[in-house]
Amino acid sequence: MRISNISVRLSADDLNSMIAEFAPDVPLRILAIQPDGVHGQFKFLMWNIDFAARPTCNPEKGEIALEISARKLVNIPSAIVQMSLQEAMKDAPQGIEVLRQSLRLNIASLLEPLGISLKLNDFTCGDGALVIDLARCEIEMKGRTPEFAALWKRRGE
């Protein structure tokens, strides 16, 4: 199945419900989406950290990046943030990299085992919405791959 030229707008409530469904144990809350990024709070060790995640996109490579900046009354050394991100991503699937204090996701690599191929036009924040603009999305429907079947089974469907 092929879908062309689709735009998805996600509000803060949409993102919070997705986080609650897919990662209920993650202490993350989205507060607002503004043109400069997604703003939220994350519980890190004993601190509640305010953060802003600015999405960027490289359509030629199929990469999206989240450049994360954080603030807290107590300064947290960037080396601790870097080390924590790397530790959190050590068992992540191929296609996720930690660079400085940002995560870079290669969407094509992450979705390939699920039989999904997509090409992004843009990944930005507007006033109140995270916008994902897809040029093309193809989903293999001839038979589920084992990874895809496991995903459905894990979700209880």
PDB file of C-alpha atoms in Angstrom:
ATOM      1  CA  MET A   1       0.000   0.000   0.000  1.00  0.00           C
ATOM      2  CA  ARG A   2       1.286   3.452  -0.897  1.00  0.00           C
ATOM      3  CA  ILE A   3       0.274   6.818   0.544  1.00  0.00           C
ATOM      4  CA  SER A   4       1.572  10.074  -0.940  1.00  0.00           C
ATOM      5  CA  ASN A   5       1.710  13.606   0.392  1.00  0.00           C
ATOM      6  CA  ILE A   6       0.222  13.428   3.862  1.00  0.00           C
ATOM      7  CA  SER A   7       0.675  15.851   6.714  1.00  0.00           C
ATOM      8  CA  VAL A   8       0.182  14.867  10.370  1.00  0.00           C
ATOM      9  CA  ARG A   9      -0.352  17.471  13.099  1.00  0.00           C
ATOM     10  CA  LEU A  10       0.126  16.321  16.693  1.00  0.00           C
ATOM     11  CA  SER A  11      -0.886  18.471  19.660  1.00  0.00           C
ATOM     12  CA  ALA A  12       0.683  18.322  23.131  1.00  0.00           C
ATOM     13  CA  ASP A  13      -2.287  16.216  24.275  1.00  0.00           C
ATOM     14  CA  ASP A  14      -1.741  13.828  21.350  1.00  0.00           C
ATOM     15  CA  LEU A  15       1.942  13.417  22.253  1.00  0.00           C
ATOM     16  CA  ASN A  16       1.176  12.948  25.967  1.00  0.00           C
ATOM     17  CA  SER A  17      -1.374  10.229  25.219  1.00  0.00           C
ATOM     18  CA  MET A  18       1.124   8.495  22.883  1.00  0.00           C
ATOM     19  CA  ILE A  19       3.790   8.608  25.606  1.00  0.00           C
ATOM     20  CA  ALA A  20       1.315   7.227  28.157  1.00  0.00           C
ATOM     21  CA  GLU A  21       0.343   4.381  25.826  1.00  0.00           C
ATOM     22  CA  PHE A  22       3.755   3.345  24.468  1.00  0.00           C
ATOM     23  CA  ALA A  23       6.015   4.210  27.423  1.00  0.00           C
ATOM     24  CA  PRO A  24       3.915   4.558  30.584  1.00  0.00           C
ATOM     25  CA  ASP A  25       6.939   4.364  32.897  1.00  0.00           C
ATOM     26  CA  VAL A  26       8.795   7.266  31.247  1.00  0.00           C
ATOM     27  CA  PRO A  27       8.553  10.372  33.460  1.00  0.00           C
ATOM     28  CA  LEU A  28       8.034  12.766  30.536  1.00  0.00           C
ATOM     29  CA  ARG A  29       5.305  15.362  30.036  1.00  0.00           C
ATOM     30  CA  ILE A  30       4.790  17.696  27.064  1.00  0.00           C
ATOM     31  CA  LEU A  31       3.604  21.135  28.192  1.00  0.00           C
ATOM     32  CA  ALA A  32       3.399  23.126  24.943  1.00  0.00           C
ATOM     33  CA  ILE A  33       4.370  23.128  21.294  1.00  0.00           C
ATOM     34  CA  GLN A  34       5.646  26.440  19.985  1.00  0.00           C
ATOM     35  CA  PRO A  35       7.437  27.456  16.760  1.00  0.00           C
ATOM     36  CA  ASP A  36      10.820  27.112  18.538  1.00  0.00           C
ATOM     37  CA  GLY A  37      10.166  23.523  19.641  1.00  0.00           C
ATOM     38  CA  VAL A  38       8.336  21.093  21.890  1.00  0.00           C
ATOM     39  CA  HIS A  39       8.496  22.199  25.523  1.00  0.00           C
ATOM     40  CA  GLY A  40       8.089  19.808  28.417  1.00  0.00           C
ATOM     41  CA  GLN A  41       9.367  18.385  31.683  1.00  0.00           C
ATOM     42  CA  PHE A  42      11.373  15.241  32.333  1.00  0.00           C
ATOM     43  CA  LYS A  43      12.196  13.679  35.697  1.00  0.00           C
ATOM     44  CA  PHE A  44      15.938  12.966  35.655  1.00  0.00           C
ATOM     45  CA  LEU A  45      17.373  11.368  38.776  1.00  0.00           C
ATOM     46  CA  MET A  46      15.945  13.656  41.480  1.00  0.00           C
ATOM     47  CA  TRP A  47      15.326  16.746  39.322  1.00  0.00           C
ATOM     48  CA  ASN A  48      12.391  17.881  37.228  1.00  0.00           C
ATOM     49  CA  ILE A  49      14.049  19.321  34.145  1.00  0.00           C
ATOM     50  CA  ASP A  50      12.385  21.742  31.748  1.00  0.00           C
ATOM     51  CA  PHE A  51      13.398  21.027  28.167  1.00  0.00           C
ATOM     52  CA  ALA A  52      12.844  22.198  24.622  1.00  0.00           C
ATOM     53  CA  ALA A  53      13.225  19.766  21.718  1.00  0.00           C
ATOM     54  CA  ARG A  54      13.608  21.378  18.310  1.00  0.00           C
ATOM     55  CA  PRO A  55      12.903  18.994  15.437  1.00  0.00           C
ATOM     56  CA  THR A  56      14.900  19.142  12.214  1.00  0.00           C
ATOM     57  CA  CYS A  57      14.782  17.021   9.085  1.00  0.00           C
ATOM     58  CA  ASN A  58      17.196  15.886   6.366  1.00  0.00           C
ATOM     59  CA  PRO A  59      14.873  14.502   3.647  1.00  0.00           C
ATOM     60  CA  GLU A  60      17.721  13.156   1.485  1.00  0.00           C
ATOM     61  CA  LYS A  61      18.967  10.823   4.252  1.00  0.00           C
ATOM     62  CA  GLY A  62      15.561  10.110   5.788  1.00  0.00           C
ATOM     63  CA  GLU A  63      16.825  11.457   9.106  1.00  0.00           C
ATOM     64  CA  ILE A  64      15.052  13.456  11.720  1.00  0.00           C
ATOM     65  CA  ALA A  65      16.863  15.002  14.650  1.00  0.00           C
ATOM     66  CA  LEU A  66      15.706  16.341  17.974  1.00  0.00           C
ATOM     67  CA  GLU A  67      18.036  19.007  19.333  1.00  0.00           C
ATOM     68  CA  ILE A  68      17.367  19.025  23.049  1.00  0.00           C
ATOM     69  CA  SER A  69      18.186  21.881  25.384  1.00  0.00           C
ATOM     70  CA  ALA A  70      17.419  21.664  29.083  1.00  0.00           C
ATOM     71  CA  ARG A  71      17.259  24.070  32.004  1.00  0.00           C
ATOM     72  CA  LYS A  72      17.247  23.488  35.707  1.00  0.00           C
ATOM     73  CA  LEU A  73      18.073  25.667  38.668  1.00  0.00           C
ATOM     74  CA  VAL A  74      20.881  23.231  39.474  1.00  0.00           C
ATOM     75  CA  ASN A  75      23.289  22.959  36.539  1.00  0.00           C
ATOM     76  CA  ILE A  76      23.661  19.433  35.272  1.00  0.00           C
ATOM     77  CA  PRO A  77      27.002  18.881  33.548  1.00  0.00           C
ATOM     78  CA  SER A  78      26.602  18.145  29.843  1.00  0.00           C
ATOM     79  CA  ALA A  79      28.790  15.043  30.257  1.00  0.00           C
ATOM     80  CA  ILE A  80      26.139  13.499  32.560  1.00  0.00           C
ATOM     81  CA  VAL A  81      23.388  14.285  30.042  1.00  0.00           C
ATOM     82  CA  GLN A  82      25.480  12.811  27.200  1.00  0.00           C
ATOM     83  CA  MET A  83      26.308   9.696  29.226  1.00  0.00           C
ATOM     84  CA  SER A  84      22.654   9.224  30.254  1.00  0.00           C
ATOM     85  CA  LEU A  85      21.430   9.537  26.659  1.00  0.00           C
ATOM     86  CA  GLN A  86      24.034   7.044  25.470  1.00  0.00           C
ATOM     87  CA  GLU A  87      23.135   4.615  28.260  1.00  0.00           C
ATOM     88  CA  ALA A  88      19.432   4.906  27.449  1.00  0.00           C
ATOM     89  CA  MET A  89      20.134   4.228  23.755  1.00  0.00           C
ATOM     90  CA  LYS A  90      22.637   1.364  24.131  1.00  0.00           C
ATOM     91  CA  ASP A  91      19.979  -1.292  23.464  1.00  0.00           C
ATOM     92  CA  ALA A  92      18.082   0.805  20.918  1.00  0.00           C
ATOM     93  CA  PRO A  93      17.549  -0.488  17.393  1.00  0.00           C
ATOM     94  CA  GLN A  94      19.912   0.438  14.571  1.00  0.00           C
ATOM     95  CA  GLY A  95      19.224   3.929  13.279  1.00  0.00           C
ATOM     96  CA  ILE A  96      19.378   5.874  16.566  1.00  0.00           C
ATOM     97  CA  GLU A  97      22.490   7.903  17.367  1.00  0.00           C
ATOM     98  CA  VAL A  98      23.359  10.180  20.264  1.00  0.00           C
ATOM     99  CA  LEU A  99      25.349  13.211  19.167  1.00  0.00           C
ATOM    100  CA  ARG A 100      26.273  15.744  21.822  1.00  0.00           C
ATOM    101  CA  GLN A 101      22.958  16.344  23.621  1.00  0.00           C
ATOM    102  CA  SER A 102      20.714  15.441  20.712  1.00  0.00           C
ATOM    103  CA  LEU A 103      19.187  12.280  19.327  1.00  0.00           C
ATOM    104  CA  ARG A 104      19.349  11.581  15.606  1.00  0.00           C
ATOM    105  CA  LEU A 105      16.896   9.037  14.263  1.00  0.00           C
ATOM    106  CA  ASN A 106      17.228   7.397  10.870  1.00  0.00           C
ATOM    107  CA  ILE A 107      13.576   6.693  10.224  1.00  0.00           C
ATOM    108  CA  ALA A 108      14.220   4.454   7.219  1.00  0.00           C
ATOM    109  CA  SER A 109      16.431   2.115   9.292  1.00  0.00           C
ATOM    110  CA  LEU A 110      13.971   2.004  12.185  1.00  0.00           C
ATOM    111  CA  LEU A 111      10.914   1.213  10.053  1.00  0.00           C
ATOM    112  CA  GLU A 112      12.496  -1.170   7.513  1.00  0.00           C
ATOM    113  CA  PRO A 113      12.072  -4.312   9.699  1.00  0.00           C
ATOM    114  CA  LEU A 114       8.364  -3.488   9.986  1.00  0.00           C
ATOM    115  CA  GLY A 115       7.943  -3.399   6.195  1.00  0.00           C
ATOM    116  CA  ILE A 116       7.414   0.372   6.163  1.00  0.00           C
ATOM    117  CA  SER A 117       9.253   2.736   3.840  1.00  0.00           C
ATOM    118  CA  LEU A 118       8.774   6.476   4.032  1.00  0.00           C
ATOM    119  CA  LYS A 119      10.219   9.706   2.764  1.00  0.00           C
ATOM    120  CA  LEU A 120       9.866  12.881   4.806  1.00  0.00           C
ATOM    121  CA  ASN A 121       9.431  16.369   3.367  1.00  0.00           C
ATOM    122  CA  ASP A 122       9.508  18.206   6.687  1.00  0.00           C
ATOM    123  CA  PHE A 123       9.412  17.794  10.471  1.00  0.00           C
ATOM    124  CA  THR A 124       8.699  21.093  12.255  1.00  0.00           C
ATOM    125  CA  CYS A 125       6.831  22.777  15.071  1.00  0.00           C
ATOM    126  CA  GLY A 126       4.050  25.251  14.489  1.00  0.00           C
ATOM    127  CA  ASP A 127       1.982  27.124  17.014  1.00  0.00           C
ATOM    128  CA  GLY A 128       0.382  24.336  19.051  1.00  0.00           C
ATOM    129  CA  ALA A 129       1.308  21.390  16.811  1.00  0.00           C
ATOM    130  CA  LEU A 130       4.196  19.165  15.806  1.00  0.00           C
ATOM    131  CA  VAL A 131       3.927  18.782  12.018  1.00  0.00           C
ATOM    132  CA  ILE A 132       5.204  15.730  10.148  1.00  0.00           C
ATOM    133  CA  ASP A 133       4.960  16.146   6.376  1.00  0.00           C
ATOM    134  CA  LEU A 134       5.390  12.855   4.503  1.00  0.00           C
ATOM    135  CA  ALA A 135       6.173  12.787   0.797  1.00  0.00           C
ATOM    136  CA  ARG A 136       5.589   9.039   0.532  1.00  0.00           C
ATOM    137  CA  CYS A 137       4.804   6.100   2.773  1.00  0.00           C
ATOM    138  CA  GLU A 138       4.749   2.496   1.563  1.00  0.00           C
ATOM    139  CA  ILE A 139       3.587  -0.363   3.761  1.00  0.00           C
ATOM    140  CA  GLU A 140       4.263  -3.988   2.864  1.00  0.00           C
ATOM    141  CA  MET A 141       0.882  -5.705   3.087  1.00  0.00           C
ATOM    142  CA  LYS A 142       1.694  -9.021   1.367  1.00  0.00           C
ATOM    143  CA  GLY A 143       2.580 -10.609   4.675  1.00  0.00           C
ATOM    144  CA  ARG A 144       3.685  -9.319   7.995  1.00  0.00           C
ATOM    145  CA  THR A 145       7.347  -9.590   8.806  1.00  0.00           C
ATOM    146  CA  PRO A 146       8.152 -11.386  12.087  1.00  0.00           C
ATOM    147  CA  GLU A 147       9.034  -8.032  13.692  1.00  0.00           C
ATOM    148  CA  PHE A 148       5.717  -6.530  12.602  1.00  0.00           C
ATOM    149  CA  ALA A 149       3.772  -9.546  13.866  1.00  0.00           C
ATOM    150  CA  ALA A 150       5.609  -9.353  17.209  1.00  0.00           C
ATOM    151  CA  LEU A 151       4.715  -5.670  17.502  1.00  0.00           C
ATOM    152  CA  TRP A 152       1.000  -6.431  17.038  1.00  0.00           C
ATOM    153  CA  LYS A 153       1.171  -9.347  19.442  1.00  0.00           C
ATOM    154  CA  ARG A 154       2.932  -7.212  22.069  1.00  0.00           C
ATOM    155  CA  ARG A 155       0.236  -4.540  21.775  1.00  0.00           C
ATOM    156  CA  GLY A 156      -2.409  -7.209  22.397  1.00  0.00           C
ATOM    157  CA  GLU A 157      -4.142  -6.904  19.029  1.00  0.00           C
TER     158      GLU A 157
END
